[in-house]
Coordinates of C-alpha atoms in Angstrom, one line a residue:
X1 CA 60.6 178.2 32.7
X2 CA 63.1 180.3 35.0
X3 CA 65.8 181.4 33.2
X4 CA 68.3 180.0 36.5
X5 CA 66.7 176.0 35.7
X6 CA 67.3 176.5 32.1
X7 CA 71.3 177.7 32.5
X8 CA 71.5 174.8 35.4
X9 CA 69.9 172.5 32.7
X10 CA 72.1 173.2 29.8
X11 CA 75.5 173.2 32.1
X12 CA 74.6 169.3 33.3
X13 CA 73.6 168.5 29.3
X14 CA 77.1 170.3 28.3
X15 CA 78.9 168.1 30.9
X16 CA 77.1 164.8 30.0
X17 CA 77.2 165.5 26.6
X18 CA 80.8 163.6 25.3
X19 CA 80.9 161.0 27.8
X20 CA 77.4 160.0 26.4
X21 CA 77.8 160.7 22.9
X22 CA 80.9 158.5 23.1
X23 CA 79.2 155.6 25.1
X24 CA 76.7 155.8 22.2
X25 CA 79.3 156.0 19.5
X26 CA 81.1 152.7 20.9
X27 CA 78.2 150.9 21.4
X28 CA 76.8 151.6 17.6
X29 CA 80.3 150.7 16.4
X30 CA 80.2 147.2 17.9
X31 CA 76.8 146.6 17.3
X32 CA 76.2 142.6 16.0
X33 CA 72.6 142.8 15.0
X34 CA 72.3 142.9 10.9
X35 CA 71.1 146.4 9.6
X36 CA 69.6 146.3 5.9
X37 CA 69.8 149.7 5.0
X38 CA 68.1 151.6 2.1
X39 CA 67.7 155.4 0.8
X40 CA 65.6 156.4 -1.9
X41 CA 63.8 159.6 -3.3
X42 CA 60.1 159.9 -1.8
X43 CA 57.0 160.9 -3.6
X44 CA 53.8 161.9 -2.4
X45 CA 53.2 158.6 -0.7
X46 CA 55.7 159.4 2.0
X47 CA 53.5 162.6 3.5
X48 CA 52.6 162.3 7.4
X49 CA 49.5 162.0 8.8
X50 CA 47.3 165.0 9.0
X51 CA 47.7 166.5 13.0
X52 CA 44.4 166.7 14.9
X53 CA 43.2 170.2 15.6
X54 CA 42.7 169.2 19.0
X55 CA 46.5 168.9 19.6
X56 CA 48.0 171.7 17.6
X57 CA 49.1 174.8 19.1
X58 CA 51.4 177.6 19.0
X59 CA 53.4 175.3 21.1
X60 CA 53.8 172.9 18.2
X61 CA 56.4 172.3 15.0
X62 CA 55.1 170.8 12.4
X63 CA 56.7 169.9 8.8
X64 CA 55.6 173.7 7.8
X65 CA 57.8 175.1 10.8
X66 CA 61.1 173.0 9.1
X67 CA 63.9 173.3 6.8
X68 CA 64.4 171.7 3.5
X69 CA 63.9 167.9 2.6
X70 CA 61.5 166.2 4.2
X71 CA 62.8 162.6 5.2
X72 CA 60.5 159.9 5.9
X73 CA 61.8 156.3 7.7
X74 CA 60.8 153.6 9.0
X75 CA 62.9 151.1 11.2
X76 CA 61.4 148.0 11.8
X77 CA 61.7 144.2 13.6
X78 CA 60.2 140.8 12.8
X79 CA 60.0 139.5 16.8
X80 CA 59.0 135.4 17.0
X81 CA 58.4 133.4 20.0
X82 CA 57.2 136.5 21.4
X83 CA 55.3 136.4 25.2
X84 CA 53.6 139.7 24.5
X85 CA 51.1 139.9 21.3
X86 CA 50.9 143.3 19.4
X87 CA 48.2 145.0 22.1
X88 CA 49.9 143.9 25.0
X89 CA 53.3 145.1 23.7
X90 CA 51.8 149.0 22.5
X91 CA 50.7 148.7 26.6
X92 CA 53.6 148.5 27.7
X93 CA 55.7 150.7 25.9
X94 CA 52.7 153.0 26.4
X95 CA 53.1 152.5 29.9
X96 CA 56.8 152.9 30.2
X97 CA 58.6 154.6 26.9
X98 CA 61.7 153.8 28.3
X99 CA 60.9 150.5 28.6
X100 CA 62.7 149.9 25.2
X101 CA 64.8 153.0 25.1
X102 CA 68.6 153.0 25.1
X103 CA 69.2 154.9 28.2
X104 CA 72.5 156.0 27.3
X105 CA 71.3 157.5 24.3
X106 CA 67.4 159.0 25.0
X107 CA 65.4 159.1 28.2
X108 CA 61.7 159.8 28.1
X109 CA 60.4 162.1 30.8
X110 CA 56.9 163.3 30.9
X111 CA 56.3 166.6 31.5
X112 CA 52.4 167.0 31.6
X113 CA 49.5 164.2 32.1
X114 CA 49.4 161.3 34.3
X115 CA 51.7 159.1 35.3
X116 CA 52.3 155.6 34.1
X117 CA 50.4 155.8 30.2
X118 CA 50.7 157.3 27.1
X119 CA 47.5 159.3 25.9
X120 CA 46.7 162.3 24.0
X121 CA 47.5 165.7 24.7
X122 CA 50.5 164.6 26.8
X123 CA 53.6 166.3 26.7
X124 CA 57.4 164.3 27.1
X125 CA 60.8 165.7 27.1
X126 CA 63.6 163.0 25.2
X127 CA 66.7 163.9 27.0
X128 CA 69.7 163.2 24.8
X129 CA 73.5 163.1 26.1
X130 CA 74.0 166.2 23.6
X131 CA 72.2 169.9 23.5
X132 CA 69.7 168.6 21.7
X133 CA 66.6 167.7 24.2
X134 CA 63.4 167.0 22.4
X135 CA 60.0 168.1 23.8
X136 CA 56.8 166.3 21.9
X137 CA 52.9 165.6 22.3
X138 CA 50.8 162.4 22.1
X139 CA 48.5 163.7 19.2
X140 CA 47.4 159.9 18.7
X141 CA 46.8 156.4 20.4
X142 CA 45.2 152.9 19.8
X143 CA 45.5 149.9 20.8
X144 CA 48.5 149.3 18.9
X145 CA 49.7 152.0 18.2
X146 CA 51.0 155.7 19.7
X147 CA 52.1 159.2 17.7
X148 CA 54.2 162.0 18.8
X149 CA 54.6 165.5 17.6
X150 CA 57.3 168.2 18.0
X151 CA 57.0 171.0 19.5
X152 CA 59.1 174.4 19.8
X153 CA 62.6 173.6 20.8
X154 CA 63.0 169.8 19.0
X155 CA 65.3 169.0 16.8
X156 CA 63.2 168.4 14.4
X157 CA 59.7 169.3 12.7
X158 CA 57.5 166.5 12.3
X159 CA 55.7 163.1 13.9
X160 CA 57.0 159.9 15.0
X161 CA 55.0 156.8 15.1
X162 CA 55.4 153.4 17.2
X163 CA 53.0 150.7 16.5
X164 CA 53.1 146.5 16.3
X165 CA 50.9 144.4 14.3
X166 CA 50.7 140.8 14.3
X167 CA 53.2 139.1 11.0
X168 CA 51.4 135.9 11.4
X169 CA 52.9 134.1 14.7
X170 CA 55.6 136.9 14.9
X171 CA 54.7 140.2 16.1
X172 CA 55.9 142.9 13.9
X173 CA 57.5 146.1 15.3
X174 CA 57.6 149.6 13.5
X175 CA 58.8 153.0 14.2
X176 CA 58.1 155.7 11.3
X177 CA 58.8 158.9 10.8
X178 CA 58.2 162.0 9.1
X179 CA 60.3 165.3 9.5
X180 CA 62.1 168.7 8.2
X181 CA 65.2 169.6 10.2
X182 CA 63.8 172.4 12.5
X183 CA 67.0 174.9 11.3
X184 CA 69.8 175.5 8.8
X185 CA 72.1 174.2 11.4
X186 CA 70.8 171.4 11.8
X187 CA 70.0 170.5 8.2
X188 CA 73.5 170.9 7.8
X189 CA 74.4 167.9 10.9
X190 CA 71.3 165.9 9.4
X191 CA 71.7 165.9 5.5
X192 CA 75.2 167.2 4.5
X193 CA 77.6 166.2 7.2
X194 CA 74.8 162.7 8.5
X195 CA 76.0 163.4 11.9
X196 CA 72.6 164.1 13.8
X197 CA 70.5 161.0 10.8
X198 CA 73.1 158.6 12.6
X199 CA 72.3 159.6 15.6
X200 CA 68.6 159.2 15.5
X201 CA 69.2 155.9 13.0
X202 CA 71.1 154.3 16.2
X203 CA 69.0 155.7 18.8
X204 CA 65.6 154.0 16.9
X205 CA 67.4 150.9 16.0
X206 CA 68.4 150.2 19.4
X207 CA 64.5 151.4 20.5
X208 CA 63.5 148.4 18.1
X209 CA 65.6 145.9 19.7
X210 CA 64.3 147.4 22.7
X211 CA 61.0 146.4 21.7
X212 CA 61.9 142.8 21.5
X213 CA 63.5 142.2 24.1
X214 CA 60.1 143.6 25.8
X215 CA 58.3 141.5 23.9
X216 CA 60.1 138.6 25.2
X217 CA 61.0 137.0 21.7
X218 CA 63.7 137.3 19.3
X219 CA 64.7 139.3 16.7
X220 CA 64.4 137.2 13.0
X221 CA 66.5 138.9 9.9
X222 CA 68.3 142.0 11.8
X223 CA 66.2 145.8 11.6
X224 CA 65.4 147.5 8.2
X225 CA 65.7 150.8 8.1
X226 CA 64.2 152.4 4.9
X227 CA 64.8 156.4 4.2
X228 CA 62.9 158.3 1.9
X229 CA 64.2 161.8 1.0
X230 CA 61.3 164.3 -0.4
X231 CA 63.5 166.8 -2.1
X232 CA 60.4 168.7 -4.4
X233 CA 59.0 172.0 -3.2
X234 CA 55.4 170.6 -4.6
X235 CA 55.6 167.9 -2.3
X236 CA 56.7 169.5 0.7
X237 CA 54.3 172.0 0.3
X238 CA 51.5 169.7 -0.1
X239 CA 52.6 168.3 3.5
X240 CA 52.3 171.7 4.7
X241 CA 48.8 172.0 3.4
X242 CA 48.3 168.8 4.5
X243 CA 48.6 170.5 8.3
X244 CA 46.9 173.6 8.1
X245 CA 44.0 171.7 6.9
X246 CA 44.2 169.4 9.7
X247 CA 43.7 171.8 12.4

């Protein structure tokens, strides 16, 4: 990428970055939509998903390219009277990431594959109003249900999953992910000073309320956020291994 785009890059993000950080702060502050909130420690139950050799390069950043814990979430929304069942919903998401996305606080831009879908190998940029742009991979997709990866550069080291499922007549919306904070620096914002785990709690709460409001229904019972926190060097290395034998 020439060196002159990547200084003009990081001069707009610089200038964007406390008028959007603020507008994000404010509107997380006077949120009204109930969050039940939960952290507890994880266990071998809260690995990721083994990556496809098909998708891994030396391009990507998986848990074994991170620092420290390793954090596993999942946010989630019980939609009723929904317009769109669980396949038609993934489709449109798929066809339109920011669809759902709080624009204010993450914008999806692909950078490789064709327009207008969401399928393997594809490569997005999430612009955030901070210095903190994160560039991922579609390393899986189904009918109802899409996974990125990160690569070099994000924020963090992991996968993040977006599926819906049907909750008998409600449709059932989940985002869940798995990550290692891709520095010391930033294991320090994520897990000692919570800055950066706010930031992504807001940005995929609002995502899930995004999703409803796609859907065309209503949100029962608020979002649930749970956070697992996998602190044992066992565990994490297991995930590691997990990856390597993956690709």
């Amino acid at each position: 990428m020439p060196e002159r785009f990547m200084l003009g890059r990081t001069a707009r993000t610089m200038v964007r970055w406390p008028f959007g950080l603020l507008l994000v702060s404010w509107r997380y502050l006077w949120m009204t939509t109930p969050l039940h909130r939960t952290e507890t420690r994880g266990d071998s139950g809260d690995l990721p998903p083994t990556l496809p050799a098909s998708v891994v390069d030396d391009r990507s950043q998986p848990i074994a390219a991170g620092r420290g814990a390793l954090w596993h979430r999942v946010f989630e929304v019980c939609v009723v009277d929904a317009a769109l069942g669980p396949e038609r919903l993934i489709a449109a998401l798929a066809a339109d990431l920011n669809a759902a996305a709080p624009t204010e606080a993450a914008v999806f831009c692909k950078l490789d594959g064709p327009d207008r879908t969401v399928r393997v190998g594809d490569e997005y940029v999430v612009r955030m109003p901070s210095p903190w742009d994160g560039p991922v991979r579609v390393v899986d997709s189904t009918d109802r249900s899409f996974r990125l990866a990160t690569l070099v550069g994000h924020l963090e080291a992991g996968q993040v999953e977006f599926r819906a499922r049907s909750d008998g007549p409600a449709v059932r919306f989940t985002i869940e992910t798995w990550h290692r904070c891709a520095s010391r620096l930033v294991d320090l914002l994520y897990a000692r000073l919570r800055v950066a785990k706010e930031i992504q709690l807001n940005m995929w709460v609002r995502y899930c309320l995004g999703a409803a409001r796609v859907a065309g229904g209503r949100v029962r019972d608020g979002v649930h956020v749970t956070t697992r926190r996998l602190d044992d060097e066992a565990g994490v290395h297991e995930a590691c291994s997990r990856e390597r034998a993956g690709s």
